[in-house]
Amino acid sequence: MKFDIIHKDSGTKARAGVIQTDHGTIQTPIFMPVGTAGTVKAVHQRELRDDIKAQIILGNTYHLYLRPGLDILEKAGGLHRFNGWDRPILTDSGGYQVYSLAKTGRKISEEGVKFKSHIDGSTHFFTPECVMDIQRRIGADIIMAFDECTPYPCDFSYARTSMDMTHRWLKRCCDRFDNTQSIYGYQQTLFPIVQGSVYKDLRIQSAEFIASMEREGNAIGGLSVGEPAEDMYEMTELVCGILPANKPRYLMGVGTPENILESIALGIDMFDCVMPTRNARHGILYTTEGVINIKNEKWKDDFSPIDERLGGYVSTSYTKGYLRHLIKSEEILGAQIASVHNLSFYLWLVGQAREQIIAGTFPLWKAEVLRKLTCRL
């Protein structure tokens, strides 16, 4: 993998770059639609490619490991061939999903994590080594180190103990990754993850350790688990000042359009979040003029396009009134239209940010977009 910075904004720490992988080029800053089980919910691959303009999507190690299972994925030739997506893919390590299973008897030890499947209750054990092997078999272009995602809030002692173990696990991940080969004949890249909750000294220590590992890209985790946005921005700015500037920075699980713009200004290059599709299924739409709750009565006889300025088939061909009818009726097409629209908006947002960074107008543009995003139409 190769990363080049094309332009830096003079008024903020935002930058426009290019990531080159064996499955194609990614222009940053970028938003990555989340395809948990090998699919972005309610969205065809053609729509992802041609309408939404996605350049990279996510897969989820935990979910894909459980279903369809690694034997099926390997027999298909990896996730790219299994789901028909020929552009880059990133897989998370399953650490966040294991974190979310805390109430089901999950047990964390130095060796790894014992957990029960949410599907059938069967018991499984993830170690840093096996998570590397799993992601090798899934075949993503970018794979994530196995970490423990600390909850919010958590006390300093727990956050420090968790961070230290995450660092030890990272060494094991790197050893396993560096001593194995890609199964499918193309390069894979390992990103480590900065942890440390909302404690400055822990975030500094973790960022310095992750930077010292000298991998091709770095991620910031544990900042989308309920902490105030101000804490997220403070930790992000702190960590971005330590992580090497010549490598892409990925802020995991973030977030709202406002979060993304503010974090781009702090030097983040890559984002992912389920918010655009999850909110779409509940009738929340992001538009170039503000945020819409399409379930509201006011939209029932509005026959204007969902968002003419955004462009694209879905946003210009269907009306607000029709989409409201579909969502209220719980028709599957409603979730599909709303999901394609919201993802199109997110990709438009980061694409516009990139253009404005290159043009030297990012701060003014950002302020105007944030003003509109506060509008609830």
mmCIF file of C-alpha atoms in Angstrom:
data_model
loop_
_atom_site.group_PDB
_atom_site.id
_atom_site.type_symbol
_atom_site.label_atom_id
_atom_site.label_comp_id
_atom_site.label_asym_id
_atom_site.label_seq_id
_atom_site.Cartn_x
_atom_site.Cartn_y
_atom_site.Cartn_z
ATOM 1 C CA MET A 1 0.000 0.000 0.000
ATOM 2 C CA LYS A 2 1.166 3.499 -0.825
ATOM 3 C CA PHE A 3 -0.090 6.833 0.545
ATOM 4 C CA ASP A 4 0.656 10.228 -0.981
ATOM 5 C CA ILE A 5 -0.494 13.597 0.331
ATOM 6 C CA ILE A 6 -1.598 15.761 -2.594
ATOM 7 C CA HIS A 7 -2.432 18.971 -0.749
ATOM 8 C CA LYS A 8 -2.565 20.361 2.792
ATOM 9 C CA ASP A 9 -5.038 23.004 3.919
ATOM 10 C CA SER A 10 -3.316 26.122 5.221
ATOM 11 C CA GLY A 11 -6.057 27.057 7.693
ATOM 12 C CA THR A 12 -6.548 23.635 9.323
ATOM 13 C CA LYS A 13 -4.754 20.288 9.526
ATOM 14 C CA ALA A 14 -6.900 18.814 6.750
ATOM 15 C CA ARG A 15 -5.159 17.097 3.878
ATOM 16 C CA ALA A 16 -6.110 15.505 0.561
ATOM 17 C CA GLY A 17 -4.324 12.301 -0.328
ATOM 18 C CA VAL A 18 -4.314 9.114 -2.383
ATOM 19 C CA ILE A 19 -4.052 5.537 -1.096
ATOM 20 C CA GLN A 20 -3.004 2.954 -3.670
ATOM 21 C CA THR A 21 -3.910 -0.713 -3.133
ATOM 22 C CA ASP A 22 -3.859 -3.752 -5.391
ATOM 23 C CA HIS A 23 -7.642 -3.411 -5.770
ATOM 24 C CA GLY A 24 -7.582 0.254 -6.738
ATOM 25 C CA THR A 25 -7.036 3.824 -5.653
ATOM 26 C CA ILE A 26 -8.725 5.576 -2.733
ATOM 27 C CA GLN A 27 -8.931 9.364 -2.676
ATOM 28 C CA THR A 28 -8.840 10.802 0.822
ATOM 29 C CA PRO A 29 -10.512 12.013 2.918
ATOM 30 C CA ILE A 30 -12.836 9.058 2.424
ATOM 31 C CA PHE A 31 -15.924 7.544 4.019
ATOM 32 C CA MET A 32 -16.170 3.754 3.928
ATOM 33 C CA PRO A 33 -19.683 2.220 3.885
ATOM 34 C CA VAL A 34 -20.038 -0.590 6.404
ATOM 35 C CA GLY A 35 -20.816 -4.014 4.955
ATOM 36 C CA THR A 36 -20.968 -6.000 8.173
ATOM 37 C CA ALA A 37 -21.849 -9.441 6.802
ATOM 38 C CA GLY A 38 -20.408 -8.959 3.329
ATOM 39 C CA THR A 39 -23.148 -6.537 2.304
ATOM 40 C CA VAL A 40 -23.960 -2.895 2.893
ATOM 41 C CA LYS A 41 -27.530 -3.308 4.091
ATOM 42 C CA ALA A 42 -30.158 -2.821 1.347
ATOM 43 C CA VAL A 43 -27.573 -1.698 -1.242
ATOM 44 C CA HIS A 44 -26.407 -3.480 -4.409
ATOM 45 C CA GLN A 45 -22.706 -3.469 -5.300
ATOM 46 C CA ARG A 46 -23.612 -1.690 -8.552
ATOM 47 C CA GLU A 47 -25.255 1.105 -6.571
ATOM 48 C CA LEU A 48 -22.231 1.330 -4.288
ATOM 49 C CA ARG A 49 -19.940 1.661 -7.270
ATOM 50 C CA ASP A 50 -21.927 3.724 -9.760
ATOM 51 C CA ASP A 51 -24.425 5.760 -7.727
ATOM 52 C CA ILE A 52 -22.847 6.176 -4.287
ATOM 53 C CA LYS A 53 -19.292 6.338 -5.691
ATOM 54 C CA ALA A 54 -17.855 4.246 -2.850
ATOM 55 C CA GLN A 55 -14.142 3.579 -3.236
ATOM 56 C CA ILE A 56 -13.689 1.152 -0.341
ATOM 57 C CA ILE A 57 -16.119 -0.768 1.890
ATOM 58 C CA LEU A 58 -15.859 -2.579 5.224
ATOM 59 C CA GLY A 59 -16.386 -6.180 6.189
ATOM 60 C CA ASN A 60 -16.680 -7.477 9.734
ATOM 61 C CA THR A 61 -14.314 -10.214 10.900
ATOM 62 C CA TYR A 62 -16.538 -11.458 13.732
ATOM 63 C CA HIS A 63 -19.675 -11.749 11.608
ATOM 64 C CA LEU A 64 -17.980 -13.220 8.535
ATOM 65 C CA TYR A 65 -16.118 -15.758 10.687
ATOM 66 C CA LEU A 66 -19.421 -16.984 12.108
ATOM 67 C CA ARG A 67 -21.407 -16.782 8.869
ATOM 68 C CA PRO A 68 -20.860 -17.787 6.080
ATOM 69 C CA GLY A 69 -17.625 -19.066 7.643
ATOM 70 C CA LEU A 70 -14.021 -19.109 6.507
ATOM 71 C CA ASP A 71 -14.220 -22.329 4.469
ATOM 72 C CA ILE A 72 -16.910 -20.839 2.237
ATOM 73 C CA LEU A 73 -15.038 -17.557 1.828
ATOM 74 C CA GLU A 74 -11.793 -19.294 0.954
ATOM 75 C CA LYS A 75 -13.540 -21.640 -1.460
ATOM 76 C CA ALA A 76 -15.051 -18.586 -3.192
ATOM 77 C CA GLY A 77 -11.607 -17.010 -3.532
ATOM 78 C CA GLY A 78 -11.966 -14.448 -0.742
ATOM 79 C CA LEU A 79 -14.523 -11.817 0.138
ATOM 80 C CA HIS A 80 -14.003 -9.790 -3.055
ATOM 81 C CA ARG A 81 -15.105 -12.707 -5.224
ATOM 82 C CA PHE A 82 -17.759 -13.857 -2.786
ATOM 83 C CA ASN A 83 -19.629 -10.524 -2.750
ATOM 84 C CA GLY A 84 -18.667 -9.260 -6.212
ATOM 85 C CA TRP A 85 -16.890 -6.100 -5.022
ATOM 86 C CA ASP A 86 -13.686 -5.535 -7.015
ATOM 87 C CA ARG A 87 -12.487 -2.408 -5.185
ATOM 88 C CA PRO A 88 -10.617 -2.198 -1.857
ATOM 89 C CA ILE A 89 -12.060 -3.737 1.318
ATOM 90 C CA LEU A 90 -11.109 -3.138 4.961
ATOM 91 C CA THR A 91 -11.983 -5.612 7.698
ATOM 92 C CA ASP A 92 -12.064 -4.751 11.376
ATOM 93 C CA SER A 93 -10.620 -7.265 13.811
ATOM 94 C CA GLY A 94 -13.803 -8.171 15.645
ATOM 95 C CA GLY A 95 -12.565 -6.373 18.761
ATOM 96 C CA TYR A 96 -15.517 -3.997 18.868
ATOM 97 C CA GLN A 97 -18.044 -6.797 18.412
ATOM 98 C CA VAL A 98 -16.398 -8.774 21.199
ATOM 99 C CA TYR A 99 -16.568 -5.603 23.341
ATOM 100 C CA SER A 100 -20.292 -5.392 22.621
ATOM 101 C CA LEU A 101 -20.764 -8.972 23.884
ATOM 102 C CA ALA A 102 -19.793 -8.036 27.449
ATOM 103 C CA LYS A 103 -23.228 -9.006 28.799
ATOM 104 C CA THR A 104 -23.148 -12.495 27.253
ATOM 105 C CA GLY A 105 -20.322 -13.916 29.334
ATOM 106 C CA ARG A 106 -17.360 -12.735 27.276
ATOM 107 C CA LYS A 107 -14.036 -13.403 29.053
ATOM 108 C CA ILE A 108 -10.843 -11.483 28.281
ATOM 109 C CA SER A 109 -7.417 -12.873 29.166
ATOM 110 C CA GLU A 110 -3.841 -12.247 28.123
ATOM 111 C CA GLU A 111 -4.145 -15.047 25.592
ATOM 112 C CA GLY A 112 -7.288 -13.687 23.924
ATOM 113 C CA VAL A 113 -11.069 -13.479 24.222
ATOM 114 C CA LYS A 114 -13.565 -16.262 24.830
ATOM 115 C CA PHE A 115 -17.079 -15.436 23.663
ATOM 116 C CA LYS A 116 -20.381 -16.945 22.615
ATOM 117 C CA SER A 117 -21.866 -16.612 19.151
ATOM 118 C CA HIS A 118 -24.917 -14.352 18.956
ATOM 119 C CA ILE A 119 -26.314 -16.800 16.384
ATOM 120 C CA ASP A 120 -26.354 -20.124 18.190
ATOM 121 C CA GLY A 121 -24.589 -19.624 21.519
ATOM 122 C CA SER A 122 -21.569 -21.692 20.500
ATOM 123 C CA THR A 123 -18.267 -20.851 22.221
ATOM 124 C CA HIS A 124 -15.299 -19.394 20.333
ATOM 125 C CA PHE A 125 -11.855 -18.072 21.193
ATOM 126 C CA PHE A 126 -10.099 -15.195 19.407
ATOM 127 C CA THR A 127 -6.370 -14.623 19.840
ATOM 128 C CA PRO A 128 -4.288 -11.964 18.053
ATOM 129 C CA GLU A 129 -2.758 -14.716 15.940
ATOM 130 C CA CYS A 130 -5.996 -16.351 14.864
ATOM 131 C CA VAL A 131 -7.564 -12.966 14.066
ATOM 132 C CA MET A 132 -4.674 -12.322 11.658
ATOM 133 C CA ASP A 133 -5.241 -15.754 10.118
ATOM 134 C CA ILE A 134 -8.985 -15.116 9.826
ATOM 135 C CA GLN A 135 -8.429 -11.807 8.050
ATOM 136 C CA ARG A 136 -5.891 -13.415 5.739
ATOM 137 C CA ARG A 137 -8.583 -15.903 4.729
ATOM 138 C CA ILE A 138 -11.243 -13.207 4.330
ATOM 139 C CA GLY A 139 -8.793 -11.395 2.066
ATOM 140 C CA ALA A 140 -9.333 -7.691 2.785
ATOM 141 C CA ASP A 141 -6.807 -5.172 1.468
ATOM 142 C CA ILE A 142 -6.517 -3.458 4.854
ATOM 143 C CA ILE A 143 -6.839 -5.506 8.030
ATOM 144 C CA MET A 144 -7.013 -4.268 11.613
ATOM 145 C CA ALA A 145 -5.038 -5.374 14.648
ATOM 146 C CA PHE A 146 -6.906 -7.183 17.424
ATOM 147 C CA ASP A 147 -7.543 -4.772 20.288
ATOM 148 C CA GLU A 148 -9.747 -4.319 23.315
ATOM 149 C CA CYS A 149 -12.177 -1.438 22.874
ATOM 150 C CA THR A 150 -12.665 0.096 26.324
ATOM 151 C CA PRO A 151 -16.171 1.199 27.316
ATOM 152 C CA TYR A 152 -17.123 4.754 28.178
ATOM 153 C CA PRO A 153 -16.920 5.682 30.918
ATOM 154 C CA CYS A 154 -14.131 3.605 32.394
ATOM 155 C CA ASP A 155 -11.669 4.444 35.120
ATOM 156 C CA PHE A 156 -8.020 5.256 34.486
ATOM 157 C CA SER A 157 -6.723 1.981 35.862
ATOM 158 C CA TYR A 158 -8.920 -0.136 33.593
ATOM 159 C CA ALA A 159 -8.081 2.021 30.555
ATOM 160 C CA ARG A 160 -4.341 1.704 31.232
ATOM 161 C CA THR A 161 -4.460 -2.061 31.785
ATOM 162 C CA SER A 162 -6.538 -2.503 28.615
ATOM 163 C CA MET A 163 -4.224 -0.294 26.575
ATOM 164 C CA ASP A 164 -1.129 -2.147 27.729
ATOM 165 C CA MET A 165 -2.694 -5.469 26.729
ATOM 166 C CA THR A 166 -3.757 -4.047 23.365
ATOM 167 C CA HIS A 167 -0.102 -3.072 22.798
ATOM 168 C CA ARG A 168 1.091 -6.586 23.687
ATOM 169 C CA TRP A 169 -1.544 -8.040 21.403
ATOM 170 C CA LEU A 170 -0.353 -5.725 18.631
ATOM 171 C CA LYS A 171 3.155 -7.160 18.790
ATOM 172 C CA ARG A 172 1.656 -10.629 18.415
ATOM 173 C CA CYS A 173 -0.500 -9.432 15.499
ATOM 174 C CA CYS A 174 2.536 -7.969 13.742
ATOM 175 C CA ASP A 175 4.616 -11.108 14.291
ATOM 176 C CA ARG A 176 1.872 -13.322 12.865
ATOM 177 C CA PHE A 177 1.088 -10.986 9.970
ATOM 178 C CA ASP A 178 4.746 -10.553 9.008
ATOM 179 C CA ASN A 179 5.324 -14.301 9.058
ATOM 180 C CA THR A 180 2.370 -15.230 6.853
ATOM 181 C CA GLN A 181 1.483 -14.539 3.250
ATOM 182 C CA SER A 182 -1.591 -13.347 1.406
ATOM 183 C CA ILE A 183 -3.670 -16.311 0.271
ATOM 184 C CA TYR A 184 -5.096 -14.693 -2.860
ATOM 185 C CA GLY A 185 -2.033 -13.166 -4.500
ATOM 186 C CA TYR A 186 -2.422 -9.483 -3.649
ATOM 187 C CA GLN A 187 -0.922 -7.322 -0.933
ATOM 188 C CA GLN A 188 -2.614 -6.884 2.439
ATOM 189 C CA THR A 189 -1.804 -4.139 4.931
ATOM 190 C CA LEU A 190 -2.075 -4.173 8.741
ATOM 191 C CA PHE A 191 -3.231 -1.083 10.660
ATOM 192 C CA PRO A 192 -2.639 -0.896 14.443
ATOM 193 C CA ILE A 193 -5.133 0.917 16.686
ATOM 194 C CA VAL A 194 -4.522 3.673 19.245
ATOM 195 C CA GLN A 195 -6.477 3.221 22.480
ATOM 196 C CA GLY A 196 -6.475 4.952 25.887
ATOM 197 C CA SER A 197 -10.086 6.080 26.414
ATOM 198 C CA VAL A 198 -10.333 9.850 27.104
ATOM 199 C CA TYR A 199 -7.142 10.083 29.175
ATOM 200 C CA LYS A 200 -4.547 12.350 27.579
ATOM 201 C CA ASP A 201 -1.450 10.654 28.966
ATOM 202 C CA LEU A 202 -2.714 7.230 27.881
ATOM 203 C CA ARG A 203 -3.566 8.455 24.386
ATOM 204 C CA ILE A 204 -0.097 10.009 24.093
ATOM 205 C CA GLN A 205 1.555 6.789 25.265
ATOM 206 C CA SER A 206 -0.538 4.663 22.911
ATOM 207 C CA ALA A 207 -0.014 6.937 19.909
ATOM 208 C CA GLU A 208 3.746 6.917 20.480
ATOM 209 C CA PHE A 209 3.775 3.126 20.726
ATOM 210 C CA ILE A 210 1.655 2.679 17.599
ATOM 211 C CA ALA A 211 3.841 5.140 15.676
ATOM 212 C CA SER A 212 6.936 3.183 16.739
ATOM 213 C CA MET A 213 5.559 0.045 15.071
ATOM 214 C CA GLU A 214 6.022 1.746 11.682
ATOM 215 C CA ARG A 215 3.092 0.142 9.887
ATOM 216 C CA GLU A 216 1.696 1.545 6.626
ATOM 217 C CA GLY A 217 -1.323 3.208 8.237
ATOM 218 C CA ASN A 218 -2.740 3.813 11.705
ATOM 219 C CA ALA A 219 -6.158 3.882 13.320
ATOM 220 C CA ILE A 220 -7.710 5.592 16.332
ATOM 221 C CA GLY A 221 -10.197 3.452 18.229
ATOM 222 C CA GLY A 222 -12.404 3.776 21.270
ATOM 223 C CA LEU A 223 -13.772 7.218 20.397
ATOM 224 C CA SER A 224 -17.266 6.345 19.247
ATOM 225 C CA VAL A 225 -18.574 4.612 22.345
ATOM 226 C CA GLY A 226 -20.608 7.379 23.995
ATOM 227 C CA GLU A 227 -18.068 10.018 25.001
ATOM 228 C CA PRO A 228 -18.913 13.719 24.407
ATOM 229 C CA ALA A 229 -17.944 15.040 20.976
ATOM 230 C CA GLU A 230 -15.599 17.572 22.612
ATOM 231 C CA ASP A 231 -13.602 14.722 24.182
ATOM 232 C CA MET A 232 -13.472 12.907 20.857
ATOM 233 C CA TYR A 233 -12.093 15.972 19.075
ATOM 234 C CA GLU A 234 -9.573 16.644 21.849
ATOM 235 C CA MET A 235 -8.233 13.082 21.771
ATOM 236 C CA THR A 236 -8.225 13.015 17.963
ATOM 237 C CA GLU A 237 -6.229 16.233 17.714
ATOM 238 C CA LEU A 238 -3.777 14.998 20.342
ATOM 239 C CA VAL A 239 -3.204 11.669 18.600
ATOM 240 C CA CYS A 240 -2.963 13.179 15.106
ATOM 241 C CA GLY A 241 -0.130 15.347 16.388
ATOM 242 C CA ILE A 242 1.842 12.197 17.252
ATOM 243 C CA LEU A 243 1.009 9.705 14.495
ATOM 244 C CA PRO A 244 3.263 10.083 11.434
ATOM 245 C CA ALA A 245 1.908 12.601 8.942
ATOM 246 C CA ASN A 246 3.002 10.559 5.926
ATOM 247 C CA LYS A 247 0.633 7.670 6.711
ATOM 248 C CA PRO A 248 -3.160 7.542 6.545
ATOM 249 C CA ARG A 249 -5.093 8.056 9.783
ATOM 250 C CA TYR A 250 -8.355 6.195 10.289
ATOM 251 C CA LEU A 251 -10.891 7.301 12.935
ATOM 252 C CA MET A 252 -12.932 4.183 13.596
ATOM 253 C CA GLY A 253 -16.724 4.220 13.884
ATOM 254 C CA VAL A 254 -17.172 7.954 13.288
ATOM 255 C CA GLY A 255 -19.694 9.300 12.734
ATOM 256 C CA THR A 256 -22.152 12.119 12.063
ATOM 257 C CA PRO A 257 -21.483 14.470 9.140
ATOM 258 C CA GLU A 258 -20.458 17.113 11.682
ATOM 259 C CA ASN A 259 -18.017 14.665 13.332
ATOM 260 C CA ILE A 260 -16.483 13.858 9.972
ATOM 261 C CA LEU A 261 -15.921 17.482 8.945
ATOM 262 C CA GLU A 262 -14.453 18.451 12.311
ATOM 263 C CA SER A 263 -12.159 15.410 12.256
ATOM 264 C CA ILE A 264 -11.012 16.073 8.691
ATOM 265 C CA ALA A 265 -9.932 19.491 9.953
ATOM 266 C CA LEU A 266 -7.876 17.735 12.644
ATOM 267 C CA GLY A 267 -6.016 15.562 10.116
ATOM 268 C CA ILE A 268 -8.107 12.385 9.780
ATOM 269 C CA ASP A 269 -8.193 10.681 6.371
ATOM 270 C CA MET A 270 -10.557 7.689 6.736
ATOM 271 C CA PHE A 271 -13.952 7.151 8.369
ATOM 272 C CA ASP A 272 -16.597 4.453 8.720
ATOM 273 C CA CYS A 273 -19.945 4.319 10.482
ATOM 274 C CA VAL A 274 -23.277 2.480 10.286
ATOM 275 C CA MET A 275 -25.107 5.752 10.920
ATOM 276 C CA PRO A 276 -26.065 6.667 7.332
ATOM 277 C CA THR A 277 -27.720 3.304 6.648
ATOM 278 C CA ARG A 278 -29.117 2.713 10.140
ATOM 279 C CA ASN A 279 -30.650 6.184 10.276
ATOM 280 C CA ALA A 280 -31.928 5.760 6.727
ATOM 281 C CA ARG A 281 -33.936 2.710 7.748
ATOM 282 C CA HIS A 282 -35.566 4.866 10.441
ATOM 283 C CA GLY A 283 -36.390 7.708 8.068
ATOM 284 C CA ILE A 284 -33.579 10.146 8.898
ATOM 285 C CA LEU A 285 -32.130 11.668 5.734
ATOM 286 C CA TYR A 286 -29.028 13.815 5.319
ATOM 287 C CA THR A 287 -29.391 16.396 2.549
ATOM 288 C CA THR A 288 -27.404 19.285 1.185
ATOM 289 C CA GLU A 289 -29.885 21.660 2.844
ATOM 290 C CA GLY A 290 -30.160 19.987 6.260
ATOM 291 C CA VAL A 291 -31.460 16.895 8.042
ATOM 292 C CA ILE A 292 -34.952 15.497 7.354
ATOM 293 C CA ASN A 293 -37.129 13.154 9.379
ATOM 294 C CA ILE A 294 -39.102 11.845 6.439
ATOM 295 C CA LYS A 295 -41.736 10.331 8.757
ATOM 296 C CA ASN A 296 -42.976 13.791 9.718
ATOM 297 C CA GLU A 297 -46.448 14.740 8.487
ATOM 298 C CA LYS A 298 -45.138 17.786 6.610
ATOM 299 C CA TRP A 299 -43.577 15.590 3.907
ATOM 300 C CA LYS A 300 -46.669 13.550 2.970
ATOM 301 C CA ASP A 301 -47.650 15.817 0.049
ATOM 302 C CA ASP A 302 -44.196 17.142 -0.834
ATOM 303 C CA PHE A 303 -43.597 15.955 -4.382
ATOM 304 C CA SER A 304 -40.181 17.551 -4.829
ATOM 305 C CA PRO A 305 -37.074 15.349 -5.275
ATOM 306 C CA ILE A 306 -35.375 14.072 -2.134
ATOM 307 C CA ASP A 307 -32.298 16.209 -2.881
ATOM 308 C CA GLU A 308 -31.953 17.610 -6.382
ATOM 309 C CA ARG A 309 -28.673 19.350 -5.616
ATOM 310 C CA LEU A 310 -27.036 16.103 -4.506
ATOM 311 C CA GLY A 311 -27.743 14.506 -7.867
ATOM 312 C CA GLY A 312 -27.856 10.799 -8.591
ATOM 313 C CA TYR A 313 -30.758 8.623 -9.649
ATOM 314 C CA VAL A 314 -32.277 7.922 -6.239
ATOM 315 C CA SER A 315 -32.054 11.462 -4.852
ATOM 316 C CA THR A 316 -33.502 13.125 -7.953
ATOM 317 C CA SER A 317 -36.023 10.543 -9.212
ATOM 318 C CA TYR A 318 -38.013 9.844 -6.032
ATOM 319 C CA THR A 319 -40.044 12.426 -4.149
ATOM 320 C CA LYS A 320 -40.122 13.110 -0.440
ATOM 321 C CA GLY A 321 -43.821 12.247 -0.322
ATOM 322 C CA TYR A 322 -43.293 8.881 -1.986
ATOM 323 C CA LEU A 323 -40.344 7.992 0.241
ATOM 324 C CA ARG A 324 -42.373 8.947 3.322
ATOM 325 C CA HIS A 325 -45.125 6.598 2.161
ATOM 326 C CA LEU A 326 -42.637 3.742 1.712
ATOM 327 C CA ILE A 327 -40.966 4.276 5.087
ATOM 328 C CA LYS A 328 -44.288 4.593 6.916
ATOM 329 C CA SER A 329 -45.536 1.436 5.172
ATOM 330 C CA GLU A 330 -42.290 -0.379 6.066
ATOM 331 C CA GLU A 331 -41.731 -1.259 2.438
ATOM 332 C CA ILE A 332 -38.261 -2.669 1.716
ATOM 333 C CA LEU A 333 -37.820 -0.221 -1.160
ATOM 334 C CA GLY A 334 -38.026 2.663 1.309
ATOM 335 C CA ALA A 335 -35.014 1.409 3.243
ATOM 336 C CA GLN A 336 -33.146 0.881 -0.019
ATOM 337 C CA ILE A 337 -33.853 4.376 -1.381
ATOM 338 C CA ALA A 338 -33.024 6.072 1.917
ATOM 339 C CA SER A 339 -29.809 4.042 2.358
ATOM 340 C CA VAL A 340 -28.527 4.801 -1.137
ATOM 341 C CA HIS A 341 -29.374 8.475 -0.640
ATOM 342 C CA ASN A 342 -27.632 8.803 2.745
ATOM 343 C CA LEU A 343 -24.516 6.990 1.577
ATOM 344 C CA SER A 344 -24.454 9.175 -1.529
ATOM 345 C CA PHE A 345 -24.561 12.207 0.756
ATOM 346 C CA TYR A 346 -21.681 10.934 2.894
ATOM 347 C CA LEU A 347 -19.513 10.234 -0.160
ATOM 348 C CA TRP A 348 -20.493 13.620 -1.606
ATOM 349 C CA LEU A 349 -19.499 15.263 1.689
ATOM 350 C CA VAL A 350 -15.976 13.815 1.812
ATOM 351 C CA GLY A 351 -15.563 14.340 -1.940
ATOM 352 C CA GLN A 352 -16.480 18.006 -1.583
ATOM 353 C CA ALA A 353 -14.159 18.309 1.406
ATOM 354 C CA ARG A 354 -11.320 16.983 -0.725
ATOM 355 C CA GLU A 355 -12.072 19.454 -3.519
ATOM 356 C CA GLN A 356 -12.227 22.354 -1.075
ATOM 357 C CA ILE A 357 -8.931 21.349 0.564
ATOM 358 C CA ILE A 358 -7.227 21.348 -2.832
ATOM 359 C CA ALA A 359 -8.867 24.666 -3.769
ATOM 360 C CA GLY A 360 -7.810 26.285 -0.491
ATOM 361 C CA THR A 361 -11.390 27.050 0.558
ATOM 362 C CA PHE A 362 -11.997 24.260 3.077
ATOM 363 C CA PRO A 363 -12.533 26.366 6.257
ATOM 364 C CA LEU A 364 -15.177 28.645 4.688
ATOM 365 C CA TRP A 365 -16.943 25.755 2.992
ATOM 366 C CA LYS A 366 -16.886 23.684 6.195
ATOM 367 C CA ALA A 367 -18.489 26.505 8.192
ATOM 368 C CA GLU A 368 -21.315 26.843 5.663
ATOM 369 C CA VAL A 369 -21.984 23.105 5.528
ATOM 370 C CA LEU A 370 -22.004 22.831 9.325
ATOM 371 C CA ARG A 371 -24.520 25.665 9.470
ATOM 372 C CA LYS A 372 -26.827 23.767 7.145
ATOM 373 C CA LEU A 373 -26.350 20.486 8.998
ATOM 374 C CA THR A 374 -27.727 22.086 12.154
ATOM 375 C CA CYS A 375 -31.005 22.727 10.297
ATOM 376 C CA ARG A 376 -33.742 20.193 10.970
ATOM 377 C CA LEU A 377 -36.033 20.620 7.987
#
